[in-house]
Coordinates of N, CA and C in Angstrom, one line a residue:
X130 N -4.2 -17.0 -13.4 CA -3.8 -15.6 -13.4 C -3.2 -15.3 -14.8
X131 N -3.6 -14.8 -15.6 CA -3.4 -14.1 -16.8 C -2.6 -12.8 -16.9
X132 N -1.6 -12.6 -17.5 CA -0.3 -11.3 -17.5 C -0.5 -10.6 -18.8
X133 N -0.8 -9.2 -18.9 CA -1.0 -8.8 -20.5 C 0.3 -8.0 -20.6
X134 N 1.1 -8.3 -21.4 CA 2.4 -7.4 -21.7 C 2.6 -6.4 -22.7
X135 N 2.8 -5.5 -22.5 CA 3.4 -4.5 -23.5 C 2.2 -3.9 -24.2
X136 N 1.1 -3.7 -23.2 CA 0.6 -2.4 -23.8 C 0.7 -1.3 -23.7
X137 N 1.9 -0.7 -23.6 CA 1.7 0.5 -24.2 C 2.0 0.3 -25.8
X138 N 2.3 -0.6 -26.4 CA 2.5 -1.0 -27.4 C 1.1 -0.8 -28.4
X139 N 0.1 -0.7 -27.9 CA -1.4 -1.1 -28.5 C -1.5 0.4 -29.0
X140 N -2.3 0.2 -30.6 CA -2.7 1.8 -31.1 C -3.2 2.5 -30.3
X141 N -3.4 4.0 -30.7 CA -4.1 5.1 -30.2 C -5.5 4.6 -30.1
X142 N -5.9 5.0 -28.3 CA -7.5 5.0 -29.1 C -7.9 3.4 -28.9
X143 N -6.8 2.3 -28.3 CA -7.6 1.1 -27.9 C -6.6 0.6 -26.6
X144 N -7.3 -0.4 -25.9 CA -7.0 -0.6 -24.4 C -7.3 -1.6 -24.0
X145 N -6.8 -2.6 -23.2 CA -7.1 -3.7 -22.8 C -7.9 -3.8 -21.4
X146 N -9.0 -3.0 -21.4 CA -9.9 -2.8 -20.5 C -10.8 -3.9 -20.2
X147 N -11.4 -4.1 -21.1 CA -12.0 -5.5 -21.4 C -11.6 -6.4 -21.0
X148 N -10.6 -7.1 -21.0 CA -9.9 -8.2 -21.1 C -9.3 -8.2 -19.2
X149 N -8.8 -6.6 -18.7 CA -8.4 -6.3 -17.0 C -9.6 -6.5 -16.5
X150 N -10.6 -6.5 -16.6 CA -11.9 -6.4 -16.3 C -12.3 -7.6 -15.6
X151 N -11.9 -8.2 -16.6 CA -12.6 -9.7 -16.9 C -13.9 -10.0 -17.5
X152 N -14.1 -8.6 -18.5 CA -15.6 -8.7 -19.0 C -15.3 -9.6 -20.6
X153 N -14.5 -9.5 -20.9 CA -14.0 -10.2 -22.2 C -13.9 -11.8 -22.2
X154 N -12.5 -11.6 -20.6 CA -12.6 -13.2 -20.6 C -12.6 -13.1 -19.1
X155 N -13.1 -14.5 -18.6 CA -13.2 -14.4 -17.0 C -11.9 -15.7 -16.6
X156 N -11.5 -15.3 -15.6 CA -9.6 -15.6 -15.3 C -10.2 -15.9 -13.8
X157 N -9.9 -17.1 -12.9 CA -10.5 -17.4 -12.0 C -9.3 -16.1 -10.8
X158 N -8.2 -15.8 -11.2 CA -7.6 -15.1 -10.4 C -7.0 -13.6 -11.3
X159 N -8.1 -13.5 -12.3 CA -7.8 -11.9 -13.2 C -7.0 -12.0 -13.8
X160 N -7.0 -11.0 -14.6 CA -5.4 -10.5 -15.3 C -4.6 -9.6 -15.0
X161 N -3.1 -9.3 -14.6 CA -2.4 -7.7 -14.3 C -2.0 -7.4 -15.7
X162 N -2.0 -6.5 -15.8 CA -0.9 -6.0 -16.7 C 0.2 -5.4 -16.5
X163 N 1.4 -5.4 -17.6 CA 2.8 -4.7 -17.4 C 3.3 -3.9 -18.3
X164 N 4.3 -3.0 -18.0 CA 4.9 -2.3 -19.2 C 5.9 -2.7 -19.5
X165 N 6.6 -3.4 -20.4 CA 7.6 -4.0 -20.5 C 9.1 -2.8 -20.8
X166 N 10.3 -3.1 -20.4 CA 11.0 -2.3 -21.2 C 11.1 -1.8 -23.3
X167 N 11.2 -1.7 -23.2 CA 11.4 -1.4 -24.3 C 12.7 -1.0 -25.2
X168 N 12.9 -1.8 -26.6 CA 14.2 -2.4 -26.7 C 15.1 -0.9 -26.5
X169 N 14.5 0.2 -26.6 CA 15.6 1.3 -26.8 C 15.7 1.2 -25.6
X170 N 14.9 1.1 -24.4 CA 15.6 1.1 -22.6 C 16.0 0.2 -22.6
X171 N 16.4 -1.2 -22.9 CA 17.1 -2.1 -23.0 C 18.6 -1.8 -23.2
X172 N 18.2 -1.2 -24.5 CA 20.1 -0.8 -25.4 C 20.8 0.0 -24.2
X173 N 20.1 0.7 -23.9 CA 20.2 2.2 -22.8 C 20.6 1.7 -21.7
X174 N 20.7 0.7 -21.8 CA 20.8 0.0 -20.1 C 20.1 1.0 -18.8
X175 N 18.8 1.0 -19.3 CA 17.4 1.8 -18.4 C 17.9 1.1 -17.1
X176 N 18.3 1.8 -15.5 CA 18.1 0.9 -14.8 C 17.0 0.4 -14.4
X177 N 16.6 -0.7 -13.0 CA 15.5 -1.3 -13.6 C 14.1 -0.3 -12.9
X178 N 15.3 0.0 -11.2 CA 14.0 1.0 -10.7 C 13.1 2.3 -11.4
X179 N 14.3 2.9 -12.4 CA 13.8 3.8 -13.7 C 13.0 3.4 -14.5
X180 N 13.2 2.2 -14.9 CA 11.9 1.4 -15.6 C 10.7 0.7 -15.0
X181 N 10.5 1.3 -13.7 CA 9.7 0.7 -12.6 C 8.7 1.9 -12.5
X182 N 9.6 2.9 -12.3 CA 8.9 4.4 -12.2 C 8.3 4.8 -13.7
X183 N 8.8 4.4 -14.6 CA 8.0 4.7 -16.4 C 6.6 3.9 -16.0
X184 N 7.0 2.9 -15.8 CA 5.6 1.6 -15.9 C 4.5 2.1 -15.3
X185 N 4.7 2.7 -13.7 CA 4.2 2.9 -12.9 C 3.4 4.5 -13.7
X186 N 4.2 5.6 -14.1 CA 3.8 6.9 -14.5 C 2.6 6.1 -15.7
X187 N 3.2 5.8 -16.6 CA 2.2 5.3 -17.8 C 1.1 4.6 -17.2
X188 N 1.0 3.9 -16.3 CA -0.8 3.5 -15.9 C -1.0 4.8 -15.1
X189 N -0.2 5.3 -14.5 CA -1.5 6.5 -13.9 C -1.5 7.6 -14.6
X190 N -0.9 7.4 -15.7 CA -1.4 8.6 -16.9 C -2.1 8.3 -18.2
X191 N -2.6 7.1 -17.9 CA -3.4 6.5 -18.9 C -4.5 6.6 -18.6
X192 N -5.8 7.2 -19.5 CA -6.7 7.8 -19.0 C -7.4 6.0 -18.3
X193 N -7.4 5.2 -19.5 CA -8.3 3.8 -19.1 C -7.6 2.9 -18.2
X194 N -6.1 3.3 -17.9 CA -5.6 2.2 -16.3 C -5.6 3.0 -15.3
X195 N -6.0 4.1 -15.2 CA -5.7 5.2 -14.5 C -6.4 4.3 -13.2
X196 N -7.8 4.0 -13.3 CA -8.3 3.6 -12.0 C -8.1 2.5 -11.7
X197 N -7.2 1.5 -12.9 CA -6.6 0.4 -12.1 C -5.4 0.2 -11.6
X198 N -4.6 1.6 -11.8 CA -2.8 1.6 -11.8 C -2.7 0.7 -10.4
X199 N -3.5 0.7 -8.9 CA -3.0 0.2 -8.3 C -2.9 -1.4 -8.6
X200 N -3.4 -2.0 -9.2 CA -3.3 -3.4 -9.5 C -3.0 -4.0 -10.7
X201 N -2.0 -3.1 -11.4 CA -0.9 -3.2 -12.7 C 0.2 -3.0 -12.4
X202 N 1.0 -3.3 -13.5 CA 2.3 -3.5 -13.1 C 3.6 -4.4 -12.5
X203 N 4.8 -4.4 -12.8 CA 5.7 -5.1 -12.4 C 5.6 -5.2 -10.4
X204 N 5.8 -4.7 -10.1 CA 5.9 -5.2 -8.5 C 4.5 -5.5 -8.1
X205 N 3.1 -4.9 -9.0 CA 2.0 -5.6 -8.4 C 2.0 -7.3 -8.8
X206 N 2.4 -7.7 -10.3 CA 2.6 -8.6 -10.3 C 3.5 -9.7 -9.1
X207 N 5.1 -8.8 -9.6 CA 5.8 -9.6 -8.3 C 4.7 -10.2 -6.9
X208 N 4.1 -9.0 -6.0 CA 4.1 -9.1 -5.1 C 2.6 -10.4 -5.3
X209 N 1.5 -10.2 -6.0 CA 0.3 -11.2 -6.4 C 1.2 -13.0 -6.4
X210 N 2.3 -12.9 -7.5 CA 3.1 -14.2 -7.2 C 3.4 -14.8 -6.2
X211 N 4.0 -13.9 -5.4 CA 4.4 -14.1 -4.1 C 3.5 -14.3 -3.4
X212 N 2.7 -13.7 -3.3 CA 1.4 -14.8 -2.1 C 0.8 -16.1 -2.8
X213 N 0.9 -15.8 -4.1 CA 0.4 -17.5 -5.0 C 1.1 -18.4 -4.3
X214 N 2.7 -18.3 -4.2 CA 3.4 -19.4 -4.1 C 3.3 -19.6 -2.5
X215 N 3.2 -18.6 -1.7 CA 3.1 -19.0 -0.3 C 2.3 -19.5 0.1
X216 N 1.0 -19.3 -0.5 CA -0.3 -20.1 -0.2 C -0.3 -21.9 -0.7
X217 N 0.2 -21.5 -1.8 CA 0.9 -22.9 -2.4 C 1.4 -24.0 -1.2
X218 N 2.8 -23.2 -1.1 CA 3.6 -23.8 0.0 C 2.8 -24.0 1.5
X219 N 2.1 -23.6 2.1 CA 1.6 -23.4 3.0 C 0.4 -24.7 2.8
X220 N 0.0 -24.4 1.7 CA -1.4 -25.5 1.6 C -0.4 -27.1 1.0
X221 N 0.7 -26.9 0.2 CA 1.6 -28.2 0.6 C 2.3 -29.0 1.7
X222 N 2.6 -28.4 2.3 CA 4.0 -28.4 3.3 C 3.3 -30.0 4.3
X223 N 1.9 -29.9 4.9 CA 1.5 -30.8 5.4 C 1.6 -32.3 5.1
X224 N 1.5 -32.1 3.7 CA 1.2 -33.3 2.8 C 3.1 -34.0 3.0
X225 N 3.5 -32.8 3.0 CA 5.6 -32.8 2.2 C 6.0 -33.3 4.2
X226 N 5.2 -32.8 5.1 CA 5.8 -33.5 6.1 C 6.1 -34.6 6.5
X227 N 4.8 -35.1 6.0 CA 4.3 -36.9 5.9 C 5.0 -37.8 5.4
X228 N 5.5 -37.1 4.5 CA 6.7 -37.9 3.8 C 8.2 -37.9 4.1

């Protein structure tokens, strides 16, 4: 799983489309991407759900994440992790009984 950070950061006019795709590079479980705060929301002490709702507005008003907003993002990440590790656990636990 591959994480691309802070593009909104990237010039006018280019996009990490390629790359979400998987046509650039192939990622056996993709790439998400996030918007990160940014240090002036940082200084601002942005709270975080405020900075949840920016992240969220900027992919669905980006003309090129626009059709992927549902699978970008901070809580899409969170929530993708969270079944990583359960599946994890789940596909461990058998082995961790035995012992």
């Amino acid at each position: 799983l591959g994480v691309l950070t802070k593009l909104d950061l990237m010039d006018a006019g280019t996009d990490c489309l390629p790359t979400l795709t998987g046509k650039l590079v192939k990622l056996k479980l993709g790439f998400i991407g996030v918007r990160n705060r940014s240090q002036q929301e940082i200084n601002q002490a942005l709270e975080m759900k405020k900075a949840q709702d920016a992240e969220r507005q900027y992919f669905l008003n980006h003309p090129s994440y626009r059709p992927l907003a549902e699978r970008l993002g901070t809580p899409y990440l969170t929530q993708t992790l969270a079944k990583l590790l359960h599946k994890h656990i789940l596909a461990a636990l058998p082995e961790l009984k035995k012992d």
